[in-house]
Coordinates of C-alpha atoms in Angstrom, one line a residue:
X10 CA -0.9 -33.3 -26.3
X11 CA -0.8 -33.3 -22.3
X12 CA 2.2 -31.8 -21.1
X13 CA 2.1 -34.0 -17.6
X14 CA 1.2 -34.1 -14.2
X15 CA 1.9 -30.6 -12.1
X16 CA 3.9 -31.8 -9.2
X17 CA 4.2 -35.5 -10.3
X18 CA 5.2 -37.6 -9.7
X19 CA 2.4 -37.9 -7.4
X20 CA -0.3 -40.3 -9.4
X21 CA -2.9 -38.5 -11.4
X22 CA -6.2 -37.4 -9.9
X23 CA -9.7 -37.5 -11.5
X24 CA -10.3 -33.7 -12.3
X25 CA -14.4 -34.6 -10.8
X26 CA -12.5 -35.6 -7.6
X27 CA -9.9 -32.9 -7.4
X28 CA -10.3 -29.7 -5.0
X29 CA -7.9 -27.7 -7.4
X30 CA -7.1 -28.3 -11.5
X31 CA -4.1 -26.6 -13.6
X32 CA -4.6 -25.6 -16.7
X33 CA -1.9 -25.1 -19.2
X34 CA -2.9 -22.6 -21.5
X35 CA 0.0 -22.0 -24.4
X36 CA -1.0 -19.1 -25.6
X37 CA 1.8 -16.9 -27.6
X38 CA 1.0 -14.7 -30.0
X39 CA 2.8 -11.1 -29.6
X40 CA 5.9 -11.2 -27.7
X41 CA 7.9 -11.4 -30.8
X42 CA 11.4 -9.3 -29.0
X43 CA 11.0 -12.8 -26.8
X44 CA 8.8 -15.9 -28.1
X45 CA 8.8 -18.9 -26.2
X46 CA 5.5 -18.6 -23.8
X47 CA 3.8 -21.2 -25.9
X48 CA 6.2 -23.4 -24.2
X49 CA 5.8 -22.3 -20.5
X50 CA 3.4 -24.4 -19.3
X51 CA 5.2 -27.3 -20.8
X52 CA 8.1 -26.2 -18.8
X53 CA 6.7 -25.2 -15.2
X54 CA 4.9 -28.8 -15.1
X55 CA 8.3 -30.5 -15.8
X56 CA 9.9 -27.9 -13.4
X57 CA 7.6 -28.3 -10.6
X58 CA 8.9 -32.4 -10.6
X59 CA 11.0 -30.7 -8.6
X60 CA 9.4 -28.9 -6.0
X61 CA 8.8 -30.0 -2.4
X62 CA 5.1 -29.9 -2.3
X63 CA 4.7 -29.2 1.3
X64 CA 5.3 -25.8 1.9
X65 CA 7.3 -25.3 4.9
X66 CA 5.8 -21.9 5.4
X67 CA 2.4 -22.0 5.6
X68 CA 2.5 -25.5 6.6
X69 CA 0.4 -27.1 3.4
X70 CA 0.7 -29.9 1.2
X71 CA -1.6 -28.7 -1.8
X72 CA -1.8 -32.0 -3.4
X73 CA -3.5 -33.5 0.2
X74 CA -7.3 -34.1 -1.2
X75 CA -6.5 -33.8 -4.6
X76 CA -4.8 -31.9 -7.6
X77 CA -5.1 -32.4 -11.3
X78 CA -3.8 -31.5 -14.2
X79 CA -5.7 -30.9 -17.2
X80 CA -4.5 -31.5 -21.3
X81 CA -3.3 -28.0 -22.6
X82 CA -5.8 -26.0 -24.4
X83 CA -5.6 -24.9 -27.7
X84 CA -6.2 -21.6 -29.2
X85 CA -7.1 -20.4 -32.8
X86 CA -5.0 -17.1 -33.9
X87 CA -7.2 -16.5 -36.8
X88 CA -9.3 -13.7 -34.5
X89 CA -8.4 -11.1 -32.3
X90 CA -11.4 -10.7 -29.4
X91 CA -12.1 -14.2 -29.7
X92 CA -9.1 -15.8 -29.7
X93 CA -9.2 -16.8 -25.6
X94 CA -13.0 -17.9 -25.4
X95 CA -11.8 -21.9 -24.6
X96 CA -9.8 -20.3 -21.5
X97 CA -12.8 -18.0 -20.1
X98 CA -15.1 -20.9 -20.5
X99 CA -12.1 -23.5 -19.1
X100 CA -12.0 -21.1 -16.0
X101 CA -16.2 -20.6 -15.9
X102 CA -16.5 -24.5 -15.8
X103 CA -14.0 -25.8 -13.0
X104 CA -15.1 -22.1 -10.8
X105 CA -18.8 -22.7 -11.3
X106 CA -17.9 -26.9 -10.4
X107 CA -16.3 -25.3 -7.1
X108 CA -12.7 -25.9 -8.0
X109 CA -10.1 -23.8 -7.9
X110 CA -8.2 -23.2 -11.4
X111 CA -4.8 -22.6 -11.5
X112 CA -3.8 -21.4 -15.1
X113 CA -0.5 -21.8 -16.2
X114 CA 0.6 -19.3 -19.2
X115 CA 1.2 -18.4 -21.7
X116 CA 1.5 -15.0 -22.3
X117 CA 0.4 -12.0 -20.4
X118 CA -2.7 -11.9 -22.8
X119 CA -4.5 -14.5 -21.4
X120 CA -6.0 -12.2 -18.7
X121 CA -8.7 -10.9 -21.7
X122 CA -10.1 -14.1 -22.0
X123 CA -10.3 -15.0 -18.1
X124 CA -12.2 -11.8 -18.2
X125 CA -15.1 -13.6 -19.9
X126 CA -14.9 -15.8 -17.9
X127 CA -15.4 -14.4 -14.7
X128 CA -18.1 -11.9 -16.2
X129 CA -20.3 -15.0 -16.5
X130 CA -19.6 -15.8 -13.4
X131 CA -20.7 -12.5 -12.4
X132 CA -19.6 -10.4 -9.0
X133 CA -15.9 -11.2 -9.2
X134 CA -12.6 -8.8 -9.9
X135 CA -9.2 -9.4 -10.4
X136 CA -6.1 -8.9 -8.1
X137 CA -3.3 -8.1 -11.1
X138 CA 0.1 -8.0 -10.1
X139 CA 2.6 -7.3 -12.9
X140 CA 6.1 -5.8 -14.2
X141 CA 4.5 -3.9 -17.3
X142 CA 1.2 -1.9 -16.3
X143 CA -1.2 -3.3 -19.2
X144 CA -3.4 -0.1 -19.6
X145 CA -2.6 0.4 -23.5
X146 CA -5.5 0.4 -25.5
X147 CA -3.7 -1.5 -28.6
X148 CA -0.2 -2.8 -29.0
X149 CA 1.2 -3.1 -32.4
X150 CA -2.7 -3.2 -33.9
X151 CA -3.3 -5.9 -31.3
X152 CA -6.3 -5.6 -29.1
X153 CA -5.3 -8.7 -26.8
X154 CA -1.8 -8.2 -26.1
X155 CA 0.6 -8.3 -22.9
X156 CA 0.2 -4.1 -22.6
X157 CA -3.6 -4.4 -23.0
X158 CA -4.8 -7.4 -21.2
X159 CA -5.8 -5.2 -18.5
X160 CA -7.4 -2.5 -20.2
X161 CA -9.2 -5.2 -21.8
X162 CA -10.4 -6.9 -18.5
X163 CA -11.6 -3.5 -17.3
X164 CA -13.8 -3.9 -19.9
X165 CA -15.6 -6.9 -18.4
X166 CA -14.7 -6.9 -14.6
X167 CA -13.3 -4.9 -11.6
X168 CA -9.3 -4.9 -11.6
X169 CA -6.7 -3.7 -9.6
X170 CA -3.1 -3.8 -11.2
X171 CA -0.2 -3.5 -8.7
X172 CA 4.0 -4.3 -9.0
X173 CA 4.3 -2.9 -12.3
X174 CA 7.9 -0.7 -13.0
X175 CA 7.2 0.6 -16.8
X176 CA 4.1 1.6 -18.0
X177 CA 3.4 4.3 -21.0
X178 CA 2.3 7.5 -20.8
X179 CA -0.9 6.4 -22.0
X180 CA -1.5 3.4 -20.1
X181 CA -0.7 5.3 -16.7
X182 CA -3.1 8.0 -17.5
X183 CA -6.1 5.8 -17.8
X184 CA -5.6 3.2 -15.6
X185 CA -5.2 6.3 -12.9
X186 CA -9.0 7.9 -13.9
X187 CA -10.3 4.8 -13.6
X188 CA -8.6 3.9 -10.3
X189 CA -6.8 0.4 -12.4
X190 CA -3.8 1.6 -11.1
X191 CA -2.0 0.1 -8.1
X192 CA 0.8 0.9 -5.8
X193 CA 3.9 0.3 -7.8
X194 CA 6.9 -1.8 -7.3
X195 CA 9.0 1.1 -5.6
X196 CA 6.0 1.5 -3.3
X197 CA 5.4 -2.3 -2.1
X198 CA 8.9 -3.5 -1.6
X199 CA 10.4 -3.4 2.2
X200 CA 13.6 -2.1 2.5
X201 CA 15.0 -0.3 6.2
X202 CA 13.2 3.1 6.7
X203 CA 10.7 2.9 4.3
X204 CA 7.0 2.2 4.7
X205 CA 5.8 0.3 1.9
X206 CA 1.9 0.7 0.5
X207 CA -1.0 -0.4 3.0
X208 CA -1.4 -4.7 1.6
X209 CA -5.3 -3.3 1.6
X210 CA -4.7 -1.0 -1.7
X211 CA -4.1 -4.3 -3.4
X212 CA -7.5 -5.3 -3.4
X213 CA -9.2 -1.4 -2.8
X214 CA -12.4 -1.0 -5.0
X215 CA -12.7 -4.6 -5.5
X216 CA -15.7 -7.1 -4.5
X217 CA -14.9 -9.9 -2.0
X218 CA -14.6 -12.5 -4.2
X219 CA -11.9 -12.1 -6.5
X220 CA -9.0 -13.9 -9.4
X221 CA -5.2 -13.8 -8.8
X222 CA -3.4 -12.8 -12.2
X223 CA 0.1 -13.2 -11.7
X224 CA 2.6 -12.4 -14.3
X225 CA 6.1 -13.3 -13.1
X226 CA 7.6 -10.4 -14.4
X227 CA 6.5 -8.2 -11.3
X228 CA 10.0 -9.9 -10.1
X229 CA 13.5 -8.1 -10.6
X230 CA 15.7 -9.7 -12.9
X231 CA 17.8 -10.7 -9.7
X232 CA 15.1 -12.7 -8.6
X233 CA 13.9 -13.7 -12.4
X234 CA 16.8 -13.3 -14.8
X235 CA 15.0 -14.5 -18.1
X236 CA 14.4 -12.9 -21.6
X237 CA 12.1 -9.9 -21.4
X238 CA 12.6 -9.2 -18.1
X239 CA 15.6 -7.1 -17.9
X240 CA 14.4 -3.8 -16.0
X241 CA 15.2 -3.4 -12.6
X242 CA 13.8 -2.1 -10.2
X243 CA 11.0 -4.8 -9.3
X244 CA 10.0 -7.0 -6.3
X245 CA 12.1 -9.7 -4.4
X246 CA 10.6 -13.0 -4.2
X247 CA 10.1 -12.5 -0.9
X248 CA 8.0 -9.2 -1.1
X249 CA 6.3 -11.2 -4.0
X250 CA 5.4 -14.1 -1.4
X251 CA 4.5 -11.5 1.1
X252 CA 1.4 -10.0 -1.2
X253 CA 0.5 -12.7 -2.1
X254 CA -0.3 -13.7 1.2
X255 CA -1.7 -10.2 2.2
X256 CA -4.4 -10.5 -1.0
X257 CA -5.7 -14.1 0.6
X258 CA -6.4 -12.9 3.8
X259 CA -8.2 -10.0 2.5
X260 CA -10.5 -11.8 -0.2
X261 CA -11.8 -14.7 -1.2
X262 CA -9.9 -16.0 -4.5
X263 CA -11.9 -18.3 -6.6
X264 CA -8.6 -19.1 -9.1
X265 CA -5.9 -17.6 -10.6
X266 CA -3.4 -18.0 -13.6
X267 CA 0.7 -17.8 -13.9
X268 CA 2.0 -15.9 -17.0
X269 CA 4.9 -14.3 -18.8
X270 CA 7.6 -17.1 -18.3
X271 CA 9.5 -17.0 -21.4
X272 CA 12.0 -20.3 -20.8
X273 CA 15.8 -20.0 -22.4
X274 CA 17.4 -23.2 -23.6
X275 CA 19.6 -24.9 -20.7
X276 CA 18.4 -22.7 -18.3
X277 CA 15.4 -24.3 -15.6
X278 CA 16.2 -21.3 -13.0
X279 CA 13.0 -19.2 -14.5
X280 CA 10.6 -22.2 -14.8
X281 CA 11.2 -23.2 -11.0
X282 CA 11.1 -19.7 -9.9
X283 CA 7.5 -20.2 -11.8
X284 CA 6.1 -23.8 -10.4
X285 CA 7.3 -23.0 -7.3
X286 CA 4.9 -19.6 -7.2
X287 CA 2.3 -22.6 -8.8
X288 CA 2.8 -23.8 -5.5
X289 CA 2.2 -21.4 -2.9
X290 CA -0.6 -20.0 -4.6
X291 CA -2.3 -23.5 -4.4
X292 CA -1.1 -23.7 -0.8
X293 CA -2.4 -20.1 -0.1
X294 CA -5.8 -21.1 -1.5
X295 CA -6.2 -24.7 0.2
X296 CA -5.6 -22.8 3.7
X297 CA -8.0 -20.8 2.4
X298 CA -10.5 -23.6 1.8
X299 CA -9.8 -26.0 4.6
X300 CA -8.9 -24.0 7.4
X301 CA -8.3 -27.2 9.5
X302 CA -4.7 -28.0 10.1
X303 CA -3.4 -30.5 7.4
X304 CA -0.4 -32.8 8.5
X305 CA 2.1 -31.1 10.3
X306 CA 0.5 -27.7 10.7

């Protein structure tokens, strides 16, 4: 089933021709408290029919030399470890063919298998910013869940996880030995009198070419009220923006994926918040590709 065009209603480009490809990935296994991310991708592509596509900011229209949208992908449950090999190897193929994915989730998990992925690829880390710091070893007997996806990355690439505003005892204690861990919300958000973290302690210890995994839930509830993401205490969309810029200019990102939306009946605040992120982070990468001017820059 293809869930549409991302940004249509702009006519559908050949995925061979494209400079950039989404791909929905409906993955939802674990986040029982609040299903629903099987969904997301459904609802950020029907969301983003709604989004200016030139952004006014940086002074891009993403969809200027192509953007596609590829059918979702579909996942067996039956395993564990190898439940997210068609992403890592959906994510390999369009990378190695010189695109640039953009992922649309789909639960948190998905990280694990963009992981294998990118190991193939070889000399790549991730850029992880997130409400929940994923260092747990298992959740709930669950290898590949939301609270592990970065311990399980670790496992196969260099990551750097940065936002978060809960974490466990456990998962704070080893992402900290082995340097996972981040600046936290309270330390990247401006506010008057307060110097947030260096942007460069986003990316520190990680190789110039990297993968943007962005779960939405870095973002307070003021700026994201949706189920699941009820603590306070995280970034403004503004400071989320902000990074996001501060990661481009210091590395080259080769894709990146959009997770944790968790849509509520009646209620497309959340998935616009989401396609419009979609957005920027294609306009942040196709400045990054083309730095000629496109129209109006």
């Amino acid at each position: 089933m293809h869930v549409g065009q991302f940004l249509a209603p702009l006519p559908s480009v050949d995925p061979e021709r494209a400079w950039a490809v989404v791909i929905p990935a409906p993955f939802d296994r674990s986040a029982a408290a609040a299903p629903g991310a099987r969904v997301a991708p459904a609802e950020i592509v029907a969301a983003s029919t709604q989004v200016e596509t030139y952004d006014l900011e940086l002074g891009r229209d993403p969809t200027d030399r192509g953007l596609a949208t590829l059918p979702p992908l579909e996942f067996s449950y039956a395993s564990d470890d190898e439940a997210l090999e068609p992403l890592g190897c959906a994510v390999e193929e369009q990378a190695r063919a010189g695109r640039f994915p953009l992922v649309l989730g789909g639960e948190a998990t998905i990280l694990a298998g963009t992981a294998r992925g990118l190991r193939r690829i070889g000399e790549t880390g991730v850029v992880r910013l997130e409400g929940v710091l994923g260092g747990d070893d298992a959740w709930h007997g669950l290898r590949a869940a939301p609270r592990t996806a970065v311990r399980r990355c670790a496992e196969l690439v260099p990551v750097r996880s940065s936002g978060w505003r809960l974490a466990s005892a456990t998962a704070l204690e080893w992402s900290t030995l082995r340097d996972v861990a981040g600046p936290p919300a309270r330390r990247l958000a401006a506010r008057p009198s307060f110097e947030p973290a260096p942007p460069e302690e986003l990316v520190r210890g990680l190789p110039e070419i990297v993968y943007l995994s962005l779960d939405i839930g870095v973002l307070d509830p003021a700026a994201l009220p949706m189920p699941g993401n009820l603590e306070p205490g995280g970034l403004a969309y503004a400071d989320l923006t902000r990074l996001l810029d501060e990661v481009f200019r210091r590395r080259r990102v080769v894709g990146a994926e959009l997770t944790g939306l968790l849509p509520r009946s009646g209620d497309v605040l959340p998935a616009f918040v989401a396609a419009r992120l979609g957005l920027r982070i294609l306009a942040l990468a196709h400045r990054q590709r083309f730095p000629r001017p496109s129209c109006g820059e």
